[in-house]
Amino acid sequence: MRAPTLLDARGGAEDGSAALFAALDLGTNNCRLLIGAPTRGGFRVVDSFSRIVRLGEGLARTGALSQAAMDRTVEALAMCADRLTRRRVYRVAAVATEACRRAANGVPFLRRVEEETGLRPRIISPREEAELAMESCAPLLAPDDRRAILFDIGGGSTEIAWIRAGVQPELIGYASIPLGVVTLAERVGEDCFSANGFAEVAAEVEARLAEFERLHCIRHEIARGGVRLIGTSGTVTTLAGVVLDLPRYRRQLVDGLSLPAERADEALARLFAMGRAGLSAHPCVGPERADFVLPGCAVYAAIRRLWPVPELTVADRGLREGMLMRLIRGASRR
């Protein structure tokens, strides 16, 4: 990869153009890149890339990343590296999450990634995942929010963050359970298309989160009011797309949308009734994600039942946005 362009005292590149920052999130199911230019209080998206790579395919069964999955992922990462070389990027942050954390060959795979693409993703902890998600979603908090539950239904795991709201949101606690849309689809995917199977998955998720509820007494806080439920994942953005009857997915209509919980429940019921063929044909799902939607919905159903907040705030943002904000803030202090 070409060396990053240096900033000058004005915060731009050596030729006076705006400096760019890039964040790459290598997950269990997706490879995502975001390139942004700093603006007052945030950033402007210059370029983005997202590809379903299914890096964690078969991981729950074998404990290792498969050769085919690694090859697919390296191909996508090479495309990301190419975009970075064509942009004047000042600094890049790249992270890997659950699949590389769990896989016996996760570290050797990342060495291969560096050798073949020049990218150096580092494996982050569930806590850092929660912190990055909190940072990206903090602008969605309202002045009268006391607390927030932030959940991210990923490919290999589901992350929960319990947040104290305020001028500087604070992470009170976090939980990570090894149930994501890929792991569930491989283990019980067919079952999620039946009412009993769907209910069993939701019950398993709820049981795994019960200790977190006992520790933090979140239901008690919900009863007091001022608790916001924020979801950042393909599951909740799909629910929003169905509620809005979008003919095609549009991020600007979804990100930050607050849905009455009953409307989200109705959308979940509509998705369940479609079956695999209907999900494959739906403009907000498609054939690549058809097998993952109902497992994700089962996780959401468990969260909704355990923590009955009257509204769901939908966030089409996550680790990449949190990383970009950190990079830009760090550069401004230099």
mmCIF file of C-alpha atoms in Angstrom:
data_model
loop_
_atom_site.group_PDB
_atom_site.id
_atom_site.type_symbol
_atom_site.label_atom_id
_atom_site.label_comp_id
_atom_site.label_asym_id
_atom_site.label_seq_id
_atom_site.Cartn_x
_atom_site.Cartn_y
_atom_site.Cartn_z
ATOM 1 C CA MET A 1 0.000 0.000 0.000
ATOM 2 C CA ARG A 2 1.078 3.576 -0.646
ATOM 3 C CA ALA A 3 2.247 5.459 2.447
ATOM 4 C CA PRO A 4 -0.448 7.644 4.033
ATOM 5 C CA THR A 5 -0.557 11.283 3.018
ATOM 6 C CA LEU A 6 0.738 13.583 5.766
ATOM 7 C CA LEU A 7 -1.349 16.337 7.306
ATOM 8 C CA ASP A 8 -0.129 19.886 7.461
ATOM 9 C CA ALA A 9 -0.985 22.450 10.113
ATOM 10 C CA ARG A 10 -4.352 23.226 8.469
ATOM 11 C CA GLY A 11 -5.524 19.607 8.863
ATOM 12 C CA GLY A 12 -5.283 18.940 5.138
ATOM 13 C CA ALA A 13 -2.976 16.980 2.899
ATOM 14 C CA GLU A 14 0.346 18.344 1.752
ATOM 15 C CA ASP A 15 -1.284 19.721 -1.412
ATOM 16 C CA GLY A 16 -3.985 21.535 0.575
ATOM 17 C CA SER A 17 -6.786 19.018 -0.054
ATOM 18 C CA ALA A 18 -8.808 17.643 2.852
ATOM 19 C CA ALA A 19 -7.233 14.740 4.722
ATOM 20 C CA LEU A 20 -9.166 11.478 4.598
ATOM 21 C CA PHE A 21 -9.560 8.839 7.281
ATOM 22 C CA ALA A 22 -10.583 5.216 6.773
ATOM 23 C CA ALA A 23 -12.104 2.548 9.014
ATOM 24 C CA LEU A 24 -12.382 -1.134 8.153
ATOM 25 C CA ASP A 25 -14.549 -3.615 10.059
ATOM 26 C CA LEU A 26 -13.922 -7.303 9.343
ATOM 27 C CA GLY A 27 -16.801 -9.218 10.869
ATOM 28 C CA THR A 28 -18.058 -12.772 10.828
ATOM 29 C CA ASN A 29 -20.321 -12.148 7.863
ATOM 30 C CA ASN A 30 -19.333 -8.809 6.314
ATOM 31 C CA CYS A 31 -16.276 -6.839 5.295
ATOM 32 C CA ARG A 32 -16.960 -3.086 5.473
ATOM 33 C CA LEU A 33 -14.854 -0.057 4.668
ATOM 34 C CA LEU A 34 -15.700 3.601 5.254
ATOM 35 C CA ILE A 35 -13.616 6.574 4.101
ATOM 36 C CA GLY A 36 -14.480 10.013 5.447
ATOM 37 C CA ALA A 37 -13.313 13.613 5.486
ATOM 38 C CA PRO A 38 -13.521 15.598 8.741
ATOM 39 C CA THR A 39 -16.266 18.183 9.099
ATOM 40 C CA ARG A 40 -17.264 20.384 12.014
ATOM 41 C CA GLY A 41 -18.333 17.909 14.685
ATOM 42 C CA GLY A 42 -18.133 14.816 12.504
ATOM 43 C CA PHE A 43 -17.212 13.605 9.040
ATOM 44 C CA ARG A 44 -18.472 13.453 5.479
ATOM 45 C CA VAL A 45 -18.536 10.040 3.786
ATOM 46 C CA VAL A 46 -16.269 10.026 0.726
ATOM 47 C CA ASP A 47 -16.367 6.324 -0.144
ATOM 48 C CA SER A 48 -17.678 3.078 1.295
ATOM 49 C CA PHE A 49 -17.510 -0.623 0.554
ATOM 50 C CA SER A 50 -19.458 -3.581 1.930
ATOM 51 C CA ARG A 51 -19.371 -7.200 0.927
ATOM 52 C CA ILE A 52 -20.804 -10.372 2.469
ATOM 53 C CA VAL A 53 -17.769 -12.654 2.843
ATOM 54 C CA ARG A 54 -19.103 -15.236 5.362
ATOM 55 C CA LEU A 55 -15.699 -15.444 7.050
ATOM 56 C CA GLY A 56 -17.217 -17.396 9.935
ATOM 57 C CA GLU A 57 -18.855 -20.011 7.722
ATOM 58 C CA GLY A 58 -18.492 -23.387 9.467
ATOM 59 C CA LEU A 59 -16.552 -21.902 12.383
ATOM 60 C CA ALA A 60 -18.989 -23.070 15.064
ATOM 61 C CA ARG A 61 -18.631 -26.635 13.807
ATOM 62 C CA THR A 62 -14.879 -26.818 13.159
ATOM 63 C CA GLY A 63 -13.383 -24.121 15.387
ATOM 64 C CA ALA A 64 -11.363 -22.756 12.446
ATOM 65 C CA LEU A 65 -11.785 -20.496 9.429
ATOM 66 C CA SER A 66 -12.224 -22.488 6.225
ATOM 67 C CA GLN A 67 -9.930 -22.066 3.244
ATOM 68 C CA ALA A 68 -12.805 -20.933 1.019
ATOM 69 C CA ALA A 69 -13.970 -18.351 3.565
ATOM 70 C CA MET A 70 -10.458 -16.964 3.995
ATOM 71 C CA ASP A 71 -9.973 -16.754 0.218
ATOM 72 C CA ARG A 72 -13.254 -14.851 -0.211
ATOM 73 C CA THR A 73 -12.319 -12.476 2.555
ATOM 74 C CA VAL A 74 -8.810 -11.775 1.269
ATOM 75 C CA GLU A 75 -10.319 -10.981 -2.135
ATOM 76 C CA ALA A 76 -12.669 -8.430 -0.563
ATOM 77 C CA LEU A 77 -9.881 -6.955 1.560
ATOM 78 C CA ALA A 78 -7.725 -6.565 -1.539
ATOM 79 C CA MET A 79 -10.518 -4.453 -3.027
ATOM 80 C CA CYS A 80 -10.522 -2.332 0.127
ATOM 81 C CA ALA A 81 -6.747 -1.913 -0.088
ATOM 82 C CA ASP A 82 -7.079 -0.825 -3.705
ATOM 83 C CA ARG A 83 -9.598 1.868 -2.752
ATOM 84 C CA LEU A 84 -7.246 3.117 -0.066
ATOM 85 C CA THR A 85 -4.341 3.400 -2.490
ATOM 86 C CA ARG A 86 -6.496 5.473 -4.843
ATOM 87 C CA ARG A 87 -7.506 7.901 -2.094
ATOM 88 C CA ARG A 88 -5.377 10.343 -0.136
ATOM 89 C CA VAL A 89 -5.915 8.597 3.198
ATOM 90 C CA TYR A 90 -4.135 10.058 6.196
ATOM 91 C CA ARG A 91 -4.828 7.259 8.663
ATOM 92 C CA VAL A 92 -6.483 3.838 8.565
ATOM 93 C CA ALA A 93 -7.959 1.825 11.439
ATOM 94 C CA ALA A 94 -8.841 -1.809 10.780
ATOM 95 C CA VAL A 95 -10.387 -4.255 13.240
ATOM 96 C CA ALA A 96 -11.472 -7.891 13.255
ATOM 97 C CA THR A 97 -14.169 -9.198 15.558
ATOM 98 C CA GLU A 98 -15.822 -12.450 16.640
ATOM 99 C CA ALA A 99 -14.734 -14.815 13.859
ATOM 100 C CA CYS A 100 -11.047 -14.006 14.294
ATOM 101 C CA ARG A 101 -11.415 -13.969 18.092
ATOM 102 C CA ARG A 102 -12.817 -17.493 18.148
ATOM 103 C CA ALA A 103 -10.981 -19.205 15.292
ATOM 104 C CA ALA A 104 -7.915 -21.299 16.082
ATOM 105 C CA ASN A 105 -6.345 -19.928 12.895
ATOM 106 C CA GLY A 106 -7.567 -16.349 13.303
ATOM 107 C CA VAL A 107 -4.125 -14.859 13.973
ATOM 108 C CA PRO A 108 -2.367 -16.741 11.125
ATOM 109 C CA PHE A 109 -5.166 -15.616 8.812
ATOM 110 C CA LEU A 110 -4.562 -11.968 9.708
ATOM 111 C CA ARG A 111 -0.850 -12.440 8.985
ATOM 112 C CA ARG A 112 -1.852 -13.660 5.528
ATOM 113 C CA VAL A 113 -4.091 -10.602 5.134
ATOM 114 C CA GLU A 114 -1.152 -8.303 5.877
ATOM 115 C CA GLU A 115 1.168 -10.164 3.497
ATOM 116 C CA GLU A 116 -1.295 -10.132 0.591
ATOM 117 C CA THR A 117 -3.071 -6.782 1.039
ATOM 118 C CA GLY A 118 -0.924 -4.610 3.299
ATOM 119 C CA LEU A 119 -3.862 -4.187 5.691
ATOM 120 C CA ARG A 120 -3.310 -4.971 9.387
ATOM 121 C CA PRO A 121 -6.639 -5.602 11.143
ATOM 122 C CA ARG A 122 -6.279 -6.060 14.886
ATOM 123 C CA ILE A 123 -8.559 -8.316 16.873
ATOM 124 C CA ILE A 124 -10.590 -6.252 19.331
ATOM 125 C CA SER A 125 -12.331 -7.355 22.516
ATOM 126 C CA PRO A 126 -16.108 -7.388 23.016
ATOM 127 C CA ARG A 127 -15.683 -4.412 25.356
ATOM 128 C CA GLU A 128 -13.974 -2.338 22.669
ATOM 129 C CA GLU A 129 -16.713 -3.349 20.231
ATOM 130 C CA ALA A 130 -19.289 -2.035 22.694
ATOM 131 C CA GLU A 131 -17.332 1.197 23.207
ATOM 132 C CA LEU A 132 -17.003 1.845 19.468
ATOM 133 C CA ALA A 133 -20.693 1.175 18.886
ATOM 134 C CA MET A 134 -21.564 3.501 21.776
ATOM 135 C CA GLU A 135 -19.385 6.237 20.300
ATOM 136 C CA SER A 136 -21.012 5.986 16.876
ATOM 137 C CA CYS A 137 -24.561 5.917 18.275
ATOM 138 C CA ALA A 138 -24.134 8.613 20.959
ATOM 139 C CA PRO A 139 -25.611 11.327 18.646
ATOM 140 C CA LEU A 140 -28.904 9.384 18.655
ATOM 141 C CA LEU A 141 -29.374 9.915 22.388
ATOM 142 C CA ALA A 142 -31.867 12.601 23.430
ATOM 143 C CA PRO A 143 -31.315 15.175 26.221
ATOM 144 C CA ASP A 144 -33.921 13.522 28.462
ATOM 145 C CA ASP A 145 -32.463 10.002 28.138
ATOM 146 C CA ARG A 146 -31.069 8.651 31.406
ATOM 147 C CA ARG A 147 -29.897 5.276 30.133
ATOM 148 C CA ALA A 148 -29.661 3.375 26.863
ATOM 149 C CA ILE A 149 -29.516 -0.261 25.837
ATOM 150 C CA LEU A 150 -27.492 -0.618 22.663
ATOM 151 C CA PHE A 151 -27.487 -3.977 20.890
ATOM 152 C CA ASP A 152 -25.633 -5.207 17.833
ATOM 153 C CA ILE A 153 -26.749 -8.514 16.315
ATOM 154 C CA GLY A 154 -23.641 -9.530 14.423
ATOM 155 C CA GLY A 155 -22.692 -12.552 12.381
ATOM 156 C CA GLY A 156 -20.915 -14.489 15.124
ATOM 157 C CA SER A 157 -22.137 -12.841 18.306
ATOM 158 C CA THR A 158 -24.572 -10.362 19.787
ATOM 159 C CA GLU A 159 -23.185 -7.458 21.781
ATOM 160 C CA ILE A 160 -25.142 -5.569 24.440
ATOM 161 C CA ALA A 161 -24.053 -2.239 25.922
ATOM 162 C CA TRP A 162 -25.729 -0.665 28.969
ATOM 163 C CA ILE A 163 -25.044 3.053 28.830
ATOM 164 C CA ARG A 164 -25.387 6.017 31.175
ATOM 165 C CA ALA A 165 -26.552 8.879 28.962
ATOM 166 C CA GLY A 166 -25.316 12.455 29.273
ATOM 167 C CA VAL A 167 -22.938 14.925 27.676
ATOM 168 C CA GLN A 168 -20.292 12.188 27.697
ATOM 169 C CA PRO A 169 -22.102 8.805 27.524
ATOM 170 C CA GLU A 170 -20.539 6.186 29.783
ATOM 171 C CA LEU A 171 -20.448 2.415 29.343
ATOM 172 C CA ILE A 172 -21.864 0.922 32.553
ATOM 173 C CA GLY A 173 -21.639 -2.693 31.441
ATOM 174 C CA TYR A 174 -21.527 -4.908 28.381
ATOM 175 C CA ALA A 175 -22.279 -8.488 27.414
ATOM 176 C CA SER A 176 -21.309 -10.623 24.442
ATOM 177 C CA ILE A 177 -23.080 -13.887 23.669
ATOM 178 C CA PRO A 178 -21.830 -16.270 20.943
ATOM 179 C CA LEU A 179 -25.109 -16.192 19.036
ATOM 180 C CA GLY A 180 -25.185 -14.235 15.791
ATOM 181 C CA VAL A 181 -27.032 -14.560 12.516
ATOM 182 C CA VAL A 182 -24.382 -16.778 10.912
ATOM 183 C CA THR A 183 -23.873 -19.107 13.865
ATOM 184 C CA LEU A 184 -27.617 -19.446 14.380
ATOM 185 C CA ALA A 185 -28.361 -19.899 10.669
ATOM 186 C CA GLU A 186 -25.841 -22.747 10.480
ATOM 187 C CA ARG A 187 -27.054 -24.421 13.645
ATOM 188 C CA VAL A 188 -30.820 -23.901 13.634
ATOM 189 C CA GLY A 189 -31.536 -21.837 10.532
ATOM 190 C CA GLU A 190 -34.305 -24.077 9.192
ATOM 191 C CA ASP A 191 -35.971 -24.159 12.608
ATOM 192 C CA CYS A 192 -36.368 -20.366 12.566
ATOM 193 C CA PHE A 193 -38.856 -20.723 9.702
ATOM 194 C CA SER A 194 -41.249 -22.555 12.084
ATOM 195 C CA ALA A 195 -43.052 -20.924 15.004
ATOM 196 C CA ASN A 196 -41.731 -23.421 17.545
ATOM 197 C CA GLY A 197 -38.153 -23.224 16.300
ATOM 198 C CA PHE A 198 -38.214 -19.428 16.261
ATOM 199 C CA ALA A 199 -39.537 -19.366 19.835
ATOM 200 C CA GLU A 200 -36.833 -21.805 20.993
ATOM 201 C CA VAL A 201 -34.051 -19.605 19.585
ATOM 202 C CA ALA A 202 -35.553 -16.514 21.225
ATOM 203 C CA ALA A 203 -35.820 -18.368 24.548
ATOM 204 C CA GLU A 204 -32.155 -19.428 24.345
ATOM 205 C CA VAL A 205 -31.038 -15.858 23.732
ATOM 206 C CA GLU A 206 -33.183 -14.568 26.578
ATOM 207 C CA ALA A 207 -31.735 -17.165 28.948
ATOM 208 C CA ARG A 208 -28.187 -16.147 28.032
ATOM 209 C CA LEU A 209 -28.963 -12.487 28.730
ATOM 210 C CA ALA A 210 -30.792 -13.127 31.999
ATOM 211 C CA GLU A 211 -27.660 -12.770 34.146
ATOM 212 C CA PHE A 212 -26.889 -9.380 32.569
ATOM 213 C CA GLU A 213 -30.427 -8.285 33.434
ATOM 214 C CA ARG A 214 -30.061 -9.507 37.031
ATOM 215 C CA LEU A 215 -26.741 -7.686 37.402
ATOM 216 C CA HIS A 216 -27.933 -4.306 36.103
ATOM 217 C CA CYS A 217 -31.697 -4.398 36.935
ATOM 218 C CA ILE A 218 -32.483 -2.917 33.524
ATOM 219 C CA ARG A 219 -36.204 -3.711 33.688
ATOM 220 C CA HIS A 220 -36.420 -1.638 36.866
ATOM 221 C CA GLU A 221 -34.745 1.287 35.090
ATOM 222 C CA ILE A 222 -37.143 0.907 32.154
ATOM 223 C CA ALA A 223 -40.092 1.169 34.551
ATOM 224 C CA ARG A 224 -38.664 4.479 35.821
ATOM 225 C CA GLY A 225 -38.556 5.861 32.269
ATOM 226 C CA GLY A 226 -35.860 7.589 30.261
ATOM 227 C CA VAL A 227 -34.338 4.405 28.795
ATOM 228 C CA ARG A 228 -33.686 4.288 25.051
ATOM 229 C CA LEU A 229 -33.353 1.033 23.088
ATOM 230 C CA ILE A 230 -30.972 1.367 20.126
ATOM 231 C CA GLY A 231 -30.325 -1.396 17.616
ATOM 232 C CA THR A 232 -27.410 -1.307 15.186
ATOM 233 C CA SER A 233 -27.486 -4.287 12.847
ATOM 234 C CA GLY A 234 -28.913 -5.530 9.584
ATOM 235 C CA THR A 235 -31.798 -7.037 11.516
ATOM 236 C CA VAL A 236 -33.150 -3.745 12.819
ATOM 237 C CA THR A 237 -32.489 -1.816 9.606
ATOM 238 C CA THR A 238 -34.461 -4.509 7.777
ATOM 239 C CA LEU A 239 -37.337 -4.138 10.235
ATOM 240 C CA ALA A 240 -37.296 -0.392 9.573
ATOM 241 C CA GLY A 241 -37.283 -0.937 5.812
ATOM 242 C CA VAL A 242 -40.362 -3.153 6.120
ATOM 243 C CA VAL A 243 -42.175 -0.664 8.365
ATOM 244 C CA LEU A 244 -41.511 2.089 5.813
ATOM 245 C CA ASP A 245 -42.423 -0.178 2.852
ATOM 246 C CA LEU A 246 -39.269 0.912 1.053
ATOM 247 C CA PRO A 247 -39.057 -0.216 -2.593
ATOM 248 C CA ARG A 248 -35.286 -0.315 -2.022
ATOM 249 C CA TYR A 249 -33.208 0.231 1.072
ATOM 250 C CA ARG A 250 -32.290 3.889 1.744
ATOM 251 C CA ARG A 251 -29.973 4.575 4.649
ATOM 252 C CA GLN A 252 -30.938 8.230 4.990
ATOM 253 C CA LEU A 253 -34.548 7.240 5.740
ATOM 254 C CA VAL A 254 -33.597 4.554 8.260
ATOM 255 C CA ASP A 255 -30.645 5.775 10.310
ATOM 256 C CA GLY A 256 -31.908 7.457 13.479
ATOM 257 C CA LEU A 257 -35.529 6.434 12.916
ATOM 258 C CA SER A 258 -37.520 5.727 16.106
ATOM 259 C CA LEU A 259 -40.172 3.066 15.680
ATOM 260 C CA PRO A 260 -42.996 2.292 18.099
ATOM 261 C CA ALA A 261 -42.208 -1.216 19.338
ATOM 262 C CA GLU A 262 -45.552 -2.467 18.057
ATOM 263 C CA ARG A 263 -44.677 -1.384 14.510
ATOM 264 C CA ALA A 264 -41.381 -3.277 14.732
ATOM 265 C CA ASP A 265 -43.304 -6.328 16.003
ATOM 266 C CA GLU A 266 -45.657 -6.099 13.019
ATOM 267 C CA ALA A 267 -42.695 -5.904 10.635
ATOM 268 C CA LEU A 268 -41.144 -8.960 12.287
ATOM 269 C CA ALA A 269 -44.406 -10.878 11.797
ATOM 270 C CA ARG A 270 -44.486 -9.841 8.120
ATOM 271 C CA LEU A 271 -40.920 -11.060 7.586
ATOM 272 C CA PHE A 272 -41.694 -14.378 9.296
ATOM 273 C CA ALA A 273 -44.750 -14.890 7.086
ATOM 274 C CA MET A 274 -42.762 -14.384 3.859
ATOM 275 C CA GLY A 275 -40.777 -17.607 4.050
ATOM 276 C CA ARG A 276 -37.412 -18.005 2.368
ATOM 277 C CA ALA A 277 -38.682 -17.241 -1.136
ATOM 278 C CA GLY A 278 -40.409 -14.062 -0.032
ATOM 279 C CA LEU A 279 -37.368 -12.902 1.920
ATOM 280 C CA SER A 280 -35.111 -13.528 -1.077
ATOM 281 C CA ALA A 281 -37.385 -11.393 -3.246
ATOM 282 C CA HIS A 282 -37.802 -8.557 -0.742
ATOM 283 C CA PRO A 283 -35.859 -5.402 -1.737
ATOM 284 C CA CYS A 284 -34.610 -4.847 1.830
ATOM 285 C CA VAL A 285 -33.397 -8.467 2.222
ATOM 286 C CA GLY A 286 -32.371 -10.271 -0.970
ATOM 287 C CA PRO A 287 -31.060 -13.797 -1.589
ATOM 288 C CA GLU A 288 -27.686 -13.272 0.134
ATOM 289 C CA ARG A 289 -29.340 -12.389 3.449
ATOM 290 C CA ALA A 290 -32.511 -14.484 3.309
ATOM 291 C CA ASP A 291 -31.175 -17.200 5.638
ATOM 292 C CA PHE A 292 -29.935 -14.694 8.215
ATOM 293 C CA VAL A 293 -32.981 -12.471 8.731
ATOM 294 C CA LEU A 294 -35.123 -14.754 10.891
ATOM 295 C CA PRO A 295 -32.272 -15.808 13.209
ATOM 296 C CA GLY A 296 -31.593 -12.106 13.722
ATOM 297 C CA CYS A 297 -35.278 -11.460 14.319
ATOM 298 C CA ALA A 298 -35.325 -14.206 16.969
ATOM 299 C CA VAL A 299 -32.480 -12.441 18.790
ATOM 300 C CA TYR A 300 -34.359 -9.142 18.560
ATOM 301 C CA ALA A 301 -37.548 -10.804 19.832
ATOM 302 C CA ALA A 302 -35.649 -11.981 22.929
ATOM 303 C CA ILE A 303 -34.236 -8.506 23.576
ATOM 304 C CA ARG A 304 -37.663 -6.955 23.089
ATOM 305 C CA ARG A 305 -39.276 -9.389 25.544
ATOM 306 C CA LEU A 306 -36.543 -9.038 28.151
ATOM 307 C CA TRP A 307 -36.391 -5.240 27.950
ATOM 308 C CA PRO A 308 -39.831 -3.869 26.923
ATOM 309 C CA VAL A 309 -38.905 -0.331 25.892
ATOM 310 C CA PRO A 310 -41.813 1.298 24.014
ATOM 311 C CA GLU A 311 -39.657 2.501 21.082
ATOM 312 C CA LEU A 312 -36.815 1.094 19.017
ATOM 313 C CA THR A 313 -34.238 3.558 17.671
ATOM 314 C CA VAL A 314 -32.670 2.218 14.478
ATOM 315 C CA ALA A 315 -28.996 2.912 13.789
ATOM 316 C CA ASP A 316 -27.409 2.236 10.418
ATOM 317 C CA ARG A 317 -23.982 2.901 11.888
ATOM 318 C CA GLY A 318 -21.531 0.938 13.990
ATOM 319 C CA LEU A 319 -17.859 0.151 14.463
ATOM 320 C CA ARG A 320 -16.632 1.955 11.351
ATOM 321 C CA GLU A 321 -18.238 5.239 12.341
ATOM 322 C CA GLY A 322 -16.911 4.918 15.888
ATOM 323 C CA MET A 323 -13.390 4.259 14.595
ATOM 324 C CA LEU A 324 -13.525 7.219 12.214
ATOM 325 C CA MET A 325 -14.641 9.539 14.985
ATOM 326 C CA ARG A 326 -11.763 8.360 17.172
ATOM 327 C CA LEU A 327 -9.219 8.791 14.368
ATOM 328 C CA ILE A 328 -10.402 12.309 13.559
ATOM 329 C CA ARG A 329 -10.500 13.336 17.203
ATOM 330 C CA GLY A 330 -7.003 11.957 17.758
ATOM 331 C CA ALA A 331 -5.615 13.813 14.750
ATOM 332 C CA SER A 332 -7.158 17.099 15.875
ATOM 333 C CA ARG A 333 -5.247 16.891 19.166
ATOM 334 C CA ARG A 334 -1.853 16.667 17.452
#
